[in-house]
XYZ file of C-alpha atoms in Angstrom:
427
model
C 12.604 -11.153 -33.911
C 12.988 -11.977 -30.386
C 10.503 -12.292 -27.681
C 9.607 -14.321 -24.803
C 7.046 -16.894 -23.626
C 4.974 -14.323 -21.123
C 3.868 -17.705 -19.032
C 7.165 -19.210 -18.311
C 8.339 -15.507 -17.738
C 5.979 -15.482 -14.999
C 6.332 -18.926 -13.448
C 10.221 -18.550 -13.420
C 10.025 -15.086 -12.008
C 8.162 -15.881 -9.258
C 9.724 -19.258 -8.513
C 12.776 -17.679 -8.579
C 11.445 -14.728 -5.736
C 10.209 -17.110 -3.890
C 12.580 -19.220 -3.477
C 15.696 -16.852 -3.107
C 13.110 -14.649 -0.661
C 13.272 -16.600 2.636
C 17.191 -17.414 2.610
C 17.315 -13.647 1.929
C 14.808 -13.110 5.067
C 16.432 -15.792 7.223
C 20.174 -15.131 7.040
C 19.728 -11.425 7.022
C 16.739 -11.094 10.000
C 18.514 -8.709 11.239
C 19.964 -6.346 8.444
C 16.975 -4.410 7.184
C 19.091 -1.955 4.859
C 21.049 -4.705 3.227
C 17.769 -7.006 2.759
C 15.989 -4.375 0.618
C 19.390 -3.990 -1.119
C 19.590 -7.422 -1.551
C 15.944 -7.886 -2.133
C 16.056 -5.131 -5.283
C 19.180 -6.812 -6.602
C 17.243 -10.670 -6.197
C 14.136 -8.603 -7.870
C 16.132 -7.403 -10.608
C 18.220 -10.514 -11.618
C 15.131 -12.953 -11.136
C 13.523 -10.766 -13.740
C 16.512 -11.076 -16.076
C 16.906 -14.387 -15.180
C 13.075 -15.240 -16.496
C 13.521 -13.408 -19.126
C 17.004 -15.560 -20.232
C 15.079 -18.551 -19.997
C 11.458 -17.543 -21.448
C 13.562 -16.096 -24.526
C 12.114 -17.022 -28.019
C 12.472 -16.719 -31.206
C 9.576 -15.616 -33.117
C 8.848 -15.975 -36.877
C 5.238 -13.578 -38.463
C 3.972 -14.684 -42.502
C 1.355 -14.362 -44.272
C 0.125 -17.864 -45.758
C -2.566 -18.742 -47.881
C -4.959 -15.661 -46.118
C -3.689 -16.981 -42.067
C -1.996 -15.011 -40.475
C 1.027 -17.486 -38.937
C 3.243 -17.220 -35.958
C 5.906 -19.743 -34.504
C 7.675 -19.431 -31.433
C 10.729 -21.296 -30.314
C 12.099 -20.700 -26.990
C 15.643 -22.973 -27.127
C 16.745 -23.077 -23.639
C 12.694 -24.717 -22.331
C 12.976 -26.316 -25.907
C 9.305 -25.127 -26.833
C 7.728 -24.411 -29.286
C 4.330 -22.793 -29.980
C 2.548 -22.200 -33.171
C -0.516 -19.929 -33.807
C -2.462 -19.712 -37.476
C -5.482 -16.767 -37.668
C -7.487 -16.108 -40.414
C -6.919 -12.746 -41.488
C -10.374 -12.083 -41.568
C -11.078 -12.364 -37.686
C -8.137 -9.743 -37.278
C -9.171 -6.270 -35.657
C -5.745 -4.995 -35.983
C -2.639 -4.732 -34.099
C -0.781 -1.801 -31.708
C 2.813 -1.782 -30.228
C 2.836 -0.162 -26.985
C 4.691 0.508 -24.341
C 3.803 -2.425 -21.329
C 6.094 -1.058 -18.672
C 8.332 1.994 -18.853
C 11.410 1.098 -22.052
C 9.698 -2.280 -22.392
C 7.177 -2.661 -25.585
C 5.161 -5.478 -26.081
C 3.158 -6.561 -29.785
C -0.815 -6.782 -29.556
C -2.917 -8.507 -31.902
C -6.317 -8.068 -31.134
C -8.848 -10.283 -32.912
C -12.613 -9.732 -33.502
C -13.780 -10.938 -30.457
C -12.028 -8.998 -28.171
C -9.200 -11.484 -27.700
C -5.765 -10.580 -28.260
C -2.595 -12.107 -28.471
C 0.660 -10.278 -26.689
C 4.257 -11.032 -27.885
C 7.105 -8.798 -25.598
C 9.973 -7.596 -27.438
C 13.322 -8.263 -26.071
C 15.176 -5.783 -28.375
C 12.963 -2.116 -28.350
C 14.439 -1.662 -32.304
C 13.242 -4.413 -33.361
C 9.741 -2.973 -32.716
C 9.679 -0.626 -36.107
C 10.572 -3.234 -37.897
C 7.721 -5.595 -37.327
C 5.656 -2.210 -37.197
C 5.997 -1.934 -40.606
C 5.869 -5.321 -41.840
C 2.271 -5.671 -40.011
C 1.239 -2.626 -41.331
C 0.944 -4.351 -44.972
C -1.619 -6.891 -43.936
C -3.058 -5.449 -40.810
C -4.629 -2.376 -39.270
C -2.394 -1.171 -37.251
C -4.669 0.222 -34.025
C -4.477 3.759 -32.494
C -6.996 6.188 -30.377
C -8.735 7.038 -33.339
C -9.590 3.402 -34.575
C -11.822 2.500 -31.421
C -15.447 1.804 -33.019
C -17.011 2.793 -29.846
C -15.726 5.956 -28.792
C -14.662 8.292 -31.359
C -13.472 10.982 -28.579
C -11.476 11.175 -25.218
C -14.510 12.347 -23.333
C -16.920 9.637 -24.116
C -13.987 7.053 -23.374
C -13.697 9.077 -20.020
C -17.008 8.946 -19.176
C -17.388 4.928 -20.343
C -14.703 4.318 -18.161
C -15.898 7.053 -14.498
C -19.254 4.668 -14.772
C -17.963 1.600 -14.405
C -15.197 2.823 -12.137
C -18.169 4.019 -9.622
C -20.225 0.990 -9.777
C -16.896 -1.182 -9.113
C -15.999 1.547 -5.656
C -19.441 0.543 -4.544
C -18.976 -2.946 -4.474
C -15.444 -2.769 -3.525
C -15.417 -0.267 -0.424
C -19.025 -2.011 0.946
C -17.403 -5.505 0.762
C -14.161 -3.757 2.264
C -16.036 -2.586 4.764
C -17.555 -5.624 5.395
C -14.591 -7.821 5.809
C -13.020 -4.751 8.043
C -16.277 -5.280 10.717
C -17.734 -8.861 10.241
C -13.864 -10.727 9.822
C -11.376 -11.217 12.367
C -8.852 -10.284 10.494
C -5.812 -7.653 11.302
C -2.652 -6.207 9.827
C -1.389 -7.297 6.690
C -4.203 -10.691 6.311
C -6.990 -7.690 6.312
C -5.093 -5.526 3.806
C -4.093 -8.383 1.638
C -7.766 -9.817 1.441
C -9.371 -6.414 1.072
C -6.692 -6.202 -1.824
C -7.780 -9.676 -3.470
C -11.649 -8.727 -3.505
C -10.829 -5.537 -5.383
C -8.962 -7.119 -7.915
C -11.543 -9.793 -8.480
C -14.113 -6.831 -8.214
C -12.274 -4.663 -10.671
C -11.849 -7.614 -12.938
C -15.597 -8.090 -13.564
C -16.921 -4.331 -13.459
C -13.847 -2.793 -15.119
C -11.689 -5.034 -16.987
C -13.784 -7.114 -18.476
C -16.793 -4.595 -20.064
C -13.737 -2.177 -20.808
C -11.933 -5.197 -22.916
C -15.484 -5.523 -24.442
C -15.413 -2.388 -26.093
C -12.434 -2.696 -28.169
C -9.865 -0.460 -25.790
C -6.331 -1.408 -26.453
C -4.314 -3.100 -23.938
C -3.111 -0.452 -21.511
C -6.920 0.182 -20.723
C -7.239 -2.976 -18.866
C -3.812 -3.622 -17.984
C -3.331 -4.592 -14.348
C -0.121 -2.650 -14.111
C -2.311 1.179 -15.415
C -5.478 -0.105 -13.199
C -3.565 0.206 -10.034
C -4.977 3.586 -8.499
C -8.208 1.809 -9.261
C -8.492 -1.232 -7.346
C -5.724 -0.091 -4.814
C -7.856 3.050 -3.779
C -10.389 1.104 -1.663
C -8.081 -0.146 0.731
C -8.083 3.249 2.047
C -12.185 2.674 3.214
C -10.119 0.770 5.877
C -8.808 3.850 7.820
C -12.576 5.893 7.128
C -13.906 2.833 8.590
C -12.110 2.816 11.756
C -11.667 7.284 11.369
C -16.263 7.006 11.263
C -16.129 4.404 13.927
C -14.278 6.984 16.462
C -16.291 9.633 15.184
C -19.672 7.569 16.300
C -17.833 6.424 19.767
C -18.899 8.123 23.046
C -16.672 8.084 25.938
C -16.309 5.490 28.636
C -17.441 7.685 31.582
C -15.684 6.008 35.062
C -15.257 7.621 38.699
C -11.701 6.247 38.678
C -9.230 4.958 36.309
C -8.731 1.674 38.002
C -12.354 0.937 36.648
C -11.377 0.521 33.201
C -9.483 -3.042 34.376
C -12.918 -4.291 34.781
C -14.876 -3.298 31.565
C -14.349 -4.479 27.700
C -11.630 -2.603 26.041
C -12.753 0.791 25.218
C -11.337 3.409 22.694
C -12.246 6.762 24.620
C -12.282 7.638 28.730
C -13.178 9.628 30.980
C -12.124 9.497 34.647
C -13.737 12.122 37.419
C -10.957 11.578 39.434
C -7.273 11.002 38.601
C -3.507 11.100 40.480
C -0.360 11.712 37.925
C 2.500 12.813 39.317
C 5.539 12.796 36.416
C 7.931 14.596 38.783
C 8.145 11.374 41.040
C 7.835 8.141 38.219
C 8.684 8.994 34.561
C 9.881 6.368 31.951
C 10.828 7.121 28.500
C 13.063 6.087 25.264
C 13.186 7.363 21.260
C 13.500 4.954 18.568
C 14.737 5.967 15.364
C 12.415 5.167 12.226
C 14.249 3.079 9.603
C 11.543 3.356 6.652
C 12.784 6.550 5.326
C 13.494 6.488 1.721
C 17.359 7.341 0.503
C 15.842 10.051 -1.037
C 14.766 11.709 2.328
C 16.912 14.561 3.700
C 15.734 13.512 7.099
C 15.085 11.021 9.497
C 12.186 10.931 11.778
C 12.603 9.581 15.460
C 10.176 9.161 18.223
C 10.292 10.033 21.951
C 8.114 8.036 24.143
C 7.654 9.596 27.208
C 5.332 7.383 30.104
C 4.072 8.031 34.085
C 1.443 6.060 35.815
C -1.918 7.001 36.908
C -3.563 6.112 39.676
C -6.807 6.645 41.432
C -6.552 7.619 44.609
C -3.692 9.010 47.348
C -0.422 10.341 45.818
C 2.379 8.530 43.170
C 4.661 6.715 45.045
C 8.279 6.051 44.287
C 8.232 2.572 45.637
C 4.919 1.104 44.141
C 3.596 -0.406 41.284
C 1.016 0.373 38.141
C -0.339 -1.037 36.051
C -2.108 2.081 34.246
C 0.549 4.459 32.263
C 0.222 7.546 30.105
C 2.182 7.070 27.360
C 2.832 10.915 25.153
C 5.281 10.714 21.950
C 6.487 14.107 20.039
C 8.494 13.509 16.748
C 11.603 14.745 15.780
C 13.304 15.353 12.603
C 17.596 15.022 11.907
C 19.113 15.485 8.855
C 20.846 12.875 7.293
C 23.833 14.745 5.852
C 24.775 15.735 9.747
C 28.069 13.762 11.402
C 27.049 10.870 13.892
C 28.053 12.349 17.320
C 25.738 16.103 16.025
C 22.778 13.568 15.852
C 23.546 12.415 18.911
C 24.046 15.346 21.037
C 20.122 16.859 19.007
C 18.412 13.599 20.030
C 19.904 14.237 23.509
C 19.020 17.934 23.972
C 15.249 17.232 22.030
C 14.922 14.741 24.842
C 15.815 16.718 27.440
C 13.696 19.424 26.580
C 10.539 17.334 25.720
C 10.895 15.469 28.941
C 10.160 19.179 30.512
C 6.905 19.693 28.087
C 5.868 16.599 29.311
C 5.485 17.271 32.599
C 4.175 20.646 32.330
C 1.217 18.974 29.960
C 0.179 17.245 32.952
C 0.082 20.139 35.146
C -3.631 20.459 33.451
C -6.008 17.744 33.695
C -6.351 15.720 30.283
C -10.094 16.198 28.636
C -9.868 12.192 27.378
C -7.420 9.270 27.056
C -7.683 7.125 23.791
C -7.008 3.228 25.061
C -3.907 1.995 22.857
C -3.857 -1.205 24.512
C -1.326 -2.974 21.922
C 1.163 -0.455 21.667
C 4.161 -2.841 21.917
C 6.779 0.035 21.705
C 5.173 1.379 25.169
C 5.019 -1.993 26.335
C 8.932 -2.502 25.714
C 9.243 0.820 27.692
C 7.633 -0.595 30.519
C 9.104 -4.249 30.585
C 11.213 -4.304 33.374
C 10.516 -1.075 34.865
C 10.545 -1.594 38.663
C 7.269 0.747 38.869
C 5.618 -1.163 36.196
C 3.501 -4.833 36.607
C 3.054 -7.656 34.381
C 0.046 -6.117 32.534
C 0.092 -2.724 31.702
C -2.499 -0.561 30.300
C -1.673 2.111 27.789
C -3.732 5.286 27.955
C -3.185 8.678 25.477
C -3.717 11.976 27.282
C -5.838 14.314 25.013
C -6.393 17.912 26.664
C -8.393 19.476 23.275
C -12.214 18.715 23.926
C -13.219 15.677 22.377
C -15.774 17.498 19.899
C -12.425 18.804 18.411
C -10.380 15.935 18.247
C -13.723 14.151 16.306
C -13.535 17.182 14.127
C -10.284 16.718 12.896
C -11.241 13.008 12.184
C -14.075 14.278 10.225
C -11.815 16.632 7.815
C -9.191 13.073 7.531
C -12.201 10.837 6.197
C -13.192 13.610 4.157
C -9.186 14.010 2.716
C -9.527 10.409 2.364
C -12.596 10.278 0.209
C -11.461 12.930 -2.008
C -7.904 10.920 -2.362
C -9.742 8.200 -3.683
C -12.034 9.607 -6.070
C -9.127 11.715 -7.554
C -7.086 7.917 -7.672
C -9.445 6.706 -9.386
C -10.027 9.458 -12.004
C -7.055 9.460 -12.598
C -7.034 5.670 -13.290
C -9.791 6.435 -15.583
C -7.596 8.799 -17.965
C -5.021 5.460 -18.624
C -8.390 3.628 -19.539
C -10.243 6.522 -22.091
C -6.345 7.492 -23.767
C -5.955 3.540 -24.409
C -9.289 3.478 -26.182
């Protein structure tokens, strides 16, 4: 039969990723569509490409009460033999490792196993029931431990909770204590799951006999994935617990450590004589979507005392944004003219918002599409501040947080029950 060496399937796949990746990156900085095109095509042949090379062919007898198995792979001219004693063999499964793509197990006695892929699905019945002469071939109803789905499921929810514990607290952790922003926190938080996961799941779920797909990175993911989300309730709770800046005038703020809430007893916005604004259009929208999402910025200054003047400068702005949505399907110059007339019509709700006094402004400080807005702007300085007008009361605003970290708890307790039903049916 054929197979492949998983190793060198590995190392040439990613060597091959990573070093098509940044002449993908570099020569098409400025194509986004046709990189992921590109990308998925690269992704694809680098995975057919390791697969070409990592090719073997593989040889199963029965000699003398060992259990033998040679591998050749011809183009790495390798070759790899394995001899186990019957005796120290638990049994075998074929199973599906990603979707159309089986893979051999043979698991021995001490909770080791050995995995062979199958290049050609047919040939999978074959060796199925050549095995089955010799070996026990392995199912849900062979697992010594757990002779039912719910005691698998149960197995599986306890060590799931003790490994969110750890995960989310040391998530936490790294999210307060480390400097660390963007995609270096989420990529950290992401590697102390999966060591996490490894030694609370993986490992005493391996130790009980479950087959393969229990303790399978690729089934695990809404496990260790999940507790990135204790990122956003971290930041959602530290809102919740922050009181506002209190200062006479907004001018004030200039002077004081970067706050996330204000309040200002005394404020000038006048819309009707400064107003800056621009819409970008998103570009992360599946080719799936029917729609298209694009944003309207819409920005004045504030000031803290005497009137807006045409001819001066700020360096405090209140930045609003309202979200549209265009059909794809529509011809270019009907997008146009809706973007256009949304515009229009938004720039009026703007100013009427600001008729009424805003109950808080949220700081957003590193909002680099409001910065762009402002660059150049003959009203605008150097250094601008970015302020959100809120006019809901602040209690209600922190309410609505409240009812997100609770959404966000729930998602990941259902993620990871879910995660728990690959681990009790591959028991």
């Amino acid at each position: 039969m054929k197979t492949f060496l998983n190793d060198f399937h590995l190392v040439f796949f990613l060597l091959t990723i990573a070093i098509l990746a940044p002449f993908c990156i570099y020569f098409l900085k400025d194509n986004k569509e046709l990189i992921a095109f590109i990308s998925v095509c690269f992704g694809f042949g680098a995975y057919y490409f390791s697969v070409w090379i990592a090719s073997a062919e593989t040889t199963f007898s029965v000699e003398g009460g060992e259990f033998q198995i040679m591998q050749y792979a011809r183009s790495l001219n390798i070759t790899r033999n394995y001899s186990i004693n019957l005796s120290n063999i638990r049994g075998f499964s074929i199973d599906d490792v990603t979707r159309g793509n089986k893979a051999l197990f043979i698991y021995l006695d001490n909770t080791e196993y050995f995995k062979f892929s199958f290049r050609k699905v047919k040939e999978s019945e074959e060796i199925k029931t050549y095995l089955a002469t010799f070996i026990n071939p392995l199912s849900i109803d062979t697992n010594p431990n757990f002779k039912s789905f719910f005691q698998a499921y149960l197995f599986a929810v306890k060590k799931v909770m003790i490994f969110l514990v750890l995960a989310i607290s040391l998530t936490v952790f790294i999210t307060h204590y480390l400097p660390f922003q963007g995609y270096t926190l989420v990529i950290t938080c992401l590697i102390s799951n999966v060591v996490i996961w490894m030694l609370t799941v993986r490992k005493p779920v391996k130790k009980m006999f479950f087959r393969y797909g229990a303790f399978y990175f690729f089934s695990n993911v809404f496990i260790y994935l999940s507790p990135l989300l204790a990122i956003l309730i971290y930041r959602k709770v530290l809102e919740i617990k922050t009181e506002p800046l209190k200062l006479s005038k907004p001018h004030e703020l200039i002077f004081k450590p970067a706050h996330l809430f204000y309040q200002f007893d005394k404020t000038v916005i006048n819309p009707n004589e400064i107003q800056a604004s621009t819409y970008s259009v998103s570009k992360n929208s599946s080719s799936r979507d029917r729609f298209f999402k694009v944003t309207h910025y819409f920005a004045t200054p504030v000031a803290s005392v005497d009137s807006i003047r045409i001819n001066a400068r700020y360096n405090l702005w209140l930045v609003k944004t309202f979200d549209q949505k265009i059909r794809k399907d529509l011809d270019q110059q009907l997008k146009s003219n809706l973007i256009q007339d949304f515009h229009i019509r938004y720039r009026s709700k703007f100013d009427s918002l600001l008729n009424n006094r805003p109950e808080f402004y949220v700081g957003d400080f590193y909002n680099m599409t409001a910065h762009q807005l402002l660059a150049g702007n003959a009203n605008a300085t150097v250094n601008n501040y970015i302020l959100i007008p809120h006019w809901e009361k602040i209690e209600t605003y922190k309410n609505e947080l409240q009812k997100e970290v609770l959404y966000l708890l729930m998602a990941i307790l259902s993620l990871n029950f879910l995660g728990c039903v690959f681990i009790a049916i591959n028991r």
